[in-house]
Coordinates of C-alpha atoms and ligand atoms in Angstrom, one line a residue:
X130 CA -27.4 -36.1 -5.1
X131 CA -23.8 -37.2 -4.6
X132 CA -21.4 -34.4 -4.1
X133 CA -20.8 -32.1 -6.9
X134 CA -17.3 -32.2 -8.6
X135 CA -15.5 -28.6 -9.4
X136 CA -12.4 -29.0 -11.9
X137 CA -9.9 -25.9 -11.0
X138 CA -7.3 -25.8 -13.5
X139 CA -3.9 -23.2 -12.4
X140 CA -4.9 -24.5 -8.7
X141 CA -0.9 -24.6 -7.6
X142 CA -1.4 -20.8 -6.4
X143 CA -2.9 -17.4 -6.4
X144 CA -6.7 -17.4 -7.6
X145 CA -6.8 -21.0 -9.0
X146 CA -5.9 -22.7 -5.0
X147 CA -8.2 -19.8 -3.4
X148 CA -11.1 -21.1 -5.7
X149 CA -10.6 -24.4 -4.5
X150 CA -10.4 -23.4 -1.3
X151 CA -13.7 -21.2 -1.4
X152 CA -15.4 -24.4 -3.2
X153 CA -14.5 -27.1 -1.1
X154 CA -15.2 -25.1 2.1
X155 CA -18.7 -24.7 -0.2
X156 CA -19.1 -28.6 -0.3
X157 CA -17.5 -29.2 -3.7
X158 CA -14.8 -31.6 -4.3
X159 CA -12.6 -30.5 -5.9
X160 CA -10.2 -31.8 -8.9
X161 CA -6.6 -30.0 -9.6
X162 CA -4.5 -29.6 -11.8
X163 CA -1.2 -27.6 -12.5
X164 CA 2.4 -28.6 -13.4
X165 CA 3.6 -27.7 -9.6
X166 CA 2.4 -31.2 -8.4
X167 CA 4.2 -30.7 -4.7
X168 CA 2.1 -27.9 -3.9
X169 CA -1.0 -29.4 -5.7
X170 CA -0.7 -32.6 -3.6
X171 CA -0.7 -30.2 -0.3
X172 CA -3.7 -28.2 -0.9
X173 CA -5.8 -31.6 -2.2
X174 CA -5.1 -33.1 1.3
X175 CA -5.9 -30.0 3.2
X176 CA -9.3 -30.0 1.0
X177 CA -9.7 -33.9 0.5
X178 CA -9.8 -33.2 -3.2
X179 CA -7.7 -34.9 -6.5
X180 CA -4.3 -33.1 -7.8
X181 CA -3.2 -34.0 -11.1
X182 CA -0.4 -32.8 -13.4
X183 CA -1.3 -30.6 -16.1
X184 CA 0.5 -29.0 -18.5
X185 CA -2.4 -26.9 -20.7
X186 CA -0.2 -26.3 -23.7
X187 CA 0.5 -29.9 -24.5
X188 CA -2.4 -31.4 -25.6
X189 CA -1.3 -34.8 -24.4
X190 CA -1.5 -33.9 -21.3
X191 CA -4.8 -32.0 -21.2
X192 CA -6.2 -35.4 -22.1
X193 CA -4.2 -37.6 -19.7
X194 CA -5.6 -35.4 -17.1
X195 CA -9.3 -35.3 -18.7
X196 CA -9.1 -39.3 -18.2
X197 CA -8.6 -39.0 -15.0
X198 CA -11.5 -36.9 -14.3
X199 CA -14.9 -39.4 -13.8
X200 CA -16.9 -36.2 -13.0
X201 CA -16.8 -32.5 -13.8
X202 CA -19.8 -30.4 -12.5
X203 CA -18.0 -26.9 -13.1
X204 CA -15.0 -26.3 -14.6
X205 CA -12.9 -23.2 -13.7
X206 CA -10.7 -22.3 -16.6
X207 CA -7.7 -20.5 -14.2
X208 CA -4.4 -21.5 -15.8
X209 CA -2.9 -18.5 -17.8
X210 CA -0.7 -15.4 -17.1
X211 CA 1.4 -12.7 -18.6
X212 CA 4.7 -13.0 -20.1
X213 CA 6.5 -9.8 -20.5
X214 CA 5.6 -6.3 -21.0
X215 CA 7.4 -5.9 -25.0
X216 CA 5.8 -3.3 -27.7
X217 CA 4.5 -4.6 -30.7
X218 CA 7.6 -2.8 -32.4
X219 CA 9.9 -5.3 -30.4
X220 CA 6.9 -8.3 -30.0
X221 CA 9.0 -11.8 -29.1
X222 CA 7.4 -14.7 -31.1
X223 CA 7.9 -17.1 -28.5
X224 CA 6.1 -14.7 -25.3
X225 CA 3.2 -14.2 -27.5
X226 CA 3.1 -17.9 -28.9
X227 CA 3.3 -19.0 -25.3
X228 CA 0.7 -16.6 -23.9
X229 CA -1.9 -18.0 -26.7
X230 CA -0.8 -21.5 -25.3
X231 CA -1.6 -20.8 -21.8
X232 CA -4.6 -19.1 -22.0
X233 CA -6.4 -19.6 -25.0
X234 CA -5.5 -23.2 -26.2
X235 CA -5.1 -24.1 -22.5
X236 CA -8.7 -23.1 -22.1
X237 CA -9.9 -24.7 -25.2
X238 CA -8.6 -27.6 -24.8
X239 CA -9.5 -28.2 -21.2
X240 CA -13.0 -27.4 -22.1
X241 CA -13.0 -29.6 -25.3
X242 CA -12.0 -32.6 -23.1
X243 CA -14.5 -32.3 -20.3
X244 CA -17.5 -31.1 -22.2
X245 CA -19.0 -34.5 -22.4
X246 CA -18.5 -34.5 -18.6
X247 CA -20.0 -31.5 -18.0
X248 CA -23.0 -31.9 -20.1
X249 CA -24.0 -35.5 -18.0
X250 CA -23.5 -33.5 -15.1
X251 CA -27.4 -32.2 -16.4
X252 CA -26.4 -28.9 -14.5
X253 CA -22.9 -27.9 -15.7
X254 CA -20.8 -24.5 -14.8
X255 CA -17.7 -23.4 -16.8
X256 CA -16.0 -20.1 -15.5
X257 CA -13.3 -18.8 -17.5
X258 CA -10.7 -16.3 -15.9
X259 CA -10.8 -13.3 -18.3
X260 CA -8.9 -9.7 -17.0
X261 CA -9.4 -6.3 -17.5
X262 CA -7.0 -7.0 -20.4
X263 CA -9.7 -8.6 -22.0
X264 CA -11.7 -5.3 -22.2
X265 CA -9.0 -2.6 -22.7
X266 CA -5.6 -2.8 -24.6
X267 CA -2.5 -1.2 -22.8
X268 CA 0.8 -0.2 -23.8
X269 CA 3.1 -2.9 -23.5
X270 CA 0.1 -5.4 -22.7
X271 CA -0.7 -6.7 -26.5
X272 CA 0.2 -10.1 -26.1
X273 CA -1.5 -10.7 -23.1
X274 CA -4.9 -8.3 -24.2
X275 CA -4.9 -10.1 -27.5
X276 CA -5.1 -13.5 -25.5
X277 CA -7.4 -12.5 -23.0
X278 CA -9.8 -11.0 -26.1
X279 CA -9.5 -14.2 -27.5
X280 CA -10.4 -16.1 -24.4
X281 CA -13.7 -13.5 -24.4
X282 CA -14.4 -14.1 -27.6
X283 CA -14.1 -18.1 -26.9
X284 CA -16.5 -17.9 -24.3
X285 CA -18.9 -16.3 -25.9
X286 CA -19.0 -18.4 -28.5
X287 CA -19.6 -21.3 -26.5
X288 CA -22.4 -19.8 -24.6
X289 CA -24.1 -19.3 -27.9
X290 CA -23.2 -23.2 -29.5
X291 CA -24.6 -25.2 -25.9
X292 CA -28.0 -22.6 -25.8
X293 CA -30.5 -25.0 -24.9
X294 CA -27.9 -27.1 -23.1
X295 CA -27.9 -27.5 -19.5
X296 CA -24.4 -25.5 -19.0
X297 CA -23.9 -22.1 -17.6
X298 CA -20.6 -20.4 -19.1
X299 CA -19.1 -17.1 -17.1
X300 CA -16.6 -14.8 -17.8
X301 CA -14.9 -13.4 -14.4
X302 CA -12.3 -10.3 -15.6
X303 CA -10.4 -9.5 -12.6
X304 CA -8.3 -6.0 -12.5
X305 CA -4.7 -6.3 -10.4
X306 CA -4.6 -9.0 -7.7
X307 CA -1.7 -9.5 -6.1
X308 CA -0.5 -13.0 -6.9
X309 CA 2.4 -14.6 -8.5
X310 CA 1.2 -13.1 -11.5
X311 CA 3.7 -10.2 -11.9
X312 CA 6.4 -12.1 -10.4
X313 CA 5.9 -14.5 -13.4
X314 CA 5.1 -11.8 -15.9
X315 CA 8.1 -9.7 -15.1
X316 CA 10.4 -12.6 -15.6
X317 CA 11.1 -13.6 -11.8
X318 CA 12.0 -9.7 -10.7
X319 CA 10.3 -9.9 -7.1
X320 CA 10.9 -6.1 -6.8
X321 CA 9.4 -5.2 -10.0
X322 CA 6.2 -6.9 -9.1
X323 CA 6.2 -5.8 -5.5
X324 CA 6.7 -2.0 -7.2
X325 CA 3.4 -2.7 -9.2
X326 CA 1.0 -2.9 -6.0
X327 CA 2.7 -0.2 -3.9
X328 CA 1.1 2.2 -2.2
X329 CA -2.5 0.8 -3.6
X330 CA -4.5 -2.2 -2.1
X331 CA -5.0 -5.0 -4.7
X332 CA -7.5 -7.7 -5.3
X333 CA -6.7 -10.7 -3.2
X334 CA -7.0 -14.5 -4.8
X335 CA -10.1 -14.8 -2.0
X336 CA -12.1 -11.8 -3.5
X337 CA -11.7 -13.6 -7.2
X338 CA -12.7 -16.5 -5.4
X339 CA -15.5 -15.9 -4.0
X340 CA -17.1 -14.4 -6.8
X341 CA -16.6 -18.1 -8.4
X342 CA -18.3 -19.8 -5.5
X343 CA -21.1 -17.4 -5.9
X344 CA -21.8 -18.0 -9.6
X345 CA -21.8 -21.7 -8.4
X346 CA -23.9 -21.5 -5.9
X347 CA -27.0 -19.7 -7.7
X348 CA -30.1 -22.0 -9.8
X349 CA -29.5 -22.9 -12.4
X350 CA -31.5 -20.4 -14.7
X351 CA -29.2 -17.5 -13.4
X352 CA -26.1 -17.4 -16.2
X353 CA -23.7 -14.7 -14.6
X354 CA -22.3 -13.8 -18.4
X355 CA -19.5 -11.4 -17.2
X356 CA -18.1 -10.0 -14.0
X357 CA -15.8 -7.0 -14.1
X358 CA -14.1 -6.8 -10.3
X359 CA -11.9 -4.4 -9.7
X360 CA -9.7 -3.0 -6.4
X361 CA -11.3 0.6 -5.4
X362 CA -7.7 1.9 -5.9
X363 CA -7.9 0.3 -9.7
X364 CA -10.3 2.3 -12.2
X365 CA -9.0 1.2 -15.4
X366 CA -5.9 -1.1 -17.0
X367 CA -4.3 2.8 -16.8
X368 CA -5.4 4.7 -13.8
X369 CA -4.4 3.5 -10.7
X370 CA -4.7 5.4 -7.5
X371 CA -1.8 5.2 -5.2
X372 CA -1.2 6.6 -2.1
X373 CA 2.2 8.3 -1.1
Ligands
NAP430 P1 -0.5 -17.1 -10.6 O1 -0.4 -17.0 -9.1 O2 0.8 -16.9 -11.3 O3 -1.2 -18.5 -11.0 C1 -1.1 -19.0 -12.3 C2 -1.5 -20.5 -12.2 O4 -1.6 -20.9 -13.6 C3 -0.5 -21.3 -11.5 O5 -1.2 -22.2 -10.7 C4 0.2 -22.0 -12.6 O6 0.6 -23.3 -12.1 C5 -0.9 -22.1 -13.6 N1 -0.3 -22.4 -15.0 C6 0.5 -21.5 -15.7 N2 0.9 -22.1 -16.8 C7 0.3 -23.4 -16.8 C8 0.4 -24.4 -17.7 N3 1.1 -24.4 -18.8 N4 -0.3 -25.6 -17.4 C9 -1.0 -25.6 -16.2 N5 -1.1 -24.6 -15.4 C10 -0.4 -23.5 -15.6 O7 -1.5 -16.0 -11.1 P2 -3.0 -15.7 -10.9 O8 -3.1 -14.2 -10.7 O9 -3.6 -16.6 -9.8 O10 -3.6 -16.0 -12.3 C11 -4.7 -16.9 -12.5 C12 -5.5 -16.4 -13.7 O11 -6.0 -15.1 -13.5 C13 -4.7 -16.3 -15.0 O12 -5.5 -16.8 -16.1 C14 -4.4 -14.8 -15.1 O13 -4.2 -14.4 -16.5 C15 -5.7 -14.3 -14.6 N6 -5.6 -12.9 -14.1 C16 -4.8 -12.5 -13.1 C17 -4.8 -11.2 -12.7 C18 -3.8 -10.6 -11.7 O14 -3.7 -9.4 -11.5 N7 -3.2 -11.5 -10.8 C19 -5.6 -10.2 -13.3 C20 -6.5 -10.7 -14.3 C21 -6.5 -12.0 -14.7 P3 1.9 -24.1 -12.4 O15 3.0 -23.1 -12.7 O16 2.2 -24.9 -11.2 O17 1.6 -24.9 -13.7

């Protein structure tokens, strides 16, 4: 069999480049795409993979980048963050509008596009990137839960329309990981987001990694549904542990 393609979308940093890290060193080549297309270009020729640009809320080009895609074995629905931390009594239209852009459109659409691909793979993976904020609402986290819930209740759904099909669909919901997630969620404030992990040891991109090279590398009648990972320090979206 020729060597099996991974798509990794959100690849320009944190968990999306450690996935495609984890599945090249795995024997995957790997496909990625982002709108940061420097840093894309770097980490394809460290890997000997593909970078594309991507921009998953523009349509357009979801399926300029889809084109350029001749084989998807797995697809790893990455892209997506936070924006902002607002109550529903102040909600901004456009942070909430945005979110649902990034994660939930972004994932359909991305998924939409390469489903034919996946299904003539005859053994096809997609992994969507959840959160804990997918499970449990917090205060100032509606936007972002109510995306993530979505993105849930999208990947259910598809498990249930391709039963029968040859195509695994997983749901990973990661807890904090220290990434460029708060950095971009808080608007840039380095300090903020460096405040957020103190005195607690986060969830590194390689630990979500790793969990999607496993659920990869198992048969194909194994269909890891949902994986809650969590730092030890991290027991729910409210209690953290921190040490002085
Ligand atoms: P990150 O370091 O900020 O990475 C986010 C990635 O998404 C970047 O590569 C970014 O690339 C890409 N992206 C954002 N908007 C995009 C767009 N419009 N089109 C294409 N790509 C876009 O954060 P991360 O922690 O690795 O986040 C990855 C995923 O994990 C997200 O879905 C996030 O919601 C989820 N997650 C994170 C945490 C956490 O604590 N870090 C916890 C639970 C879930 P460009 O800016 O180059 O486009």
């Amino acid at each position: 069999m020729s060597q099996r393609t991974a798509v990794v979308t959100g690849a320009s940093s944190g968990i999306g480049a450690a996935t495609a890290r984890a599945l090249a060193a795995d024997g995957w080549h790997v496909v990625l795409g982002a709108r940061r297309v420097e840093r894309l270009e770097a980490l394809a020729d460290e890997l000997g993979g593909e970078a594309h640009y991507v921009d998953v809320t523009d349509p357009e080009s979801v399926a300029s980048f889809a084109a350029q895609v001749s084989r998807c074995d797995l697809l790893v629905n990455n892209a997506g963050g936070a924006l902002g931390t607002t109550s529903i009594a102040e909600a901004d239209d456009a942070e909430w509008l945005r979110m649902f852009e990034m994660n939930v459109m972004g994932t359909l659409r991305m998924t939409r596009e390469l489903l034919p691909a996946i299904l003539a793979s005859g053994d096809g993976i997609v992994v969507n990137i959840g959160s804990i904020a997918a499970r449990e609402p917090y205060r100032g986290g509606a936007g972002y839960n109510a995306a993530k819930h979505a993105v849930a209740a999208m990947t259910r759904v598809l498990r249930i329309e391709l039963g029968g099909q040859p195509v695994r669909v997983s749901e990973i919901d990661p807890g904090m990981v220290e990434t460029e997630f708060s950095v971009v969620r808080f608007g840039g404030d380095e300090q903020r987001a460096a405040d957020l992990y103190a005195g607690m040891d986060a969830l590194t991109a390689e630990d979500i990694a790793e969990t999607v090279r496993w659920i990869a590398s198992l048969p194909p009648r194994v269909n890891i549904d949902t994986m809650l990972v969590m730092p030890r320090d991290q027991v729910s979206a409210h209690v953290v542990h921190r040490r002085d």
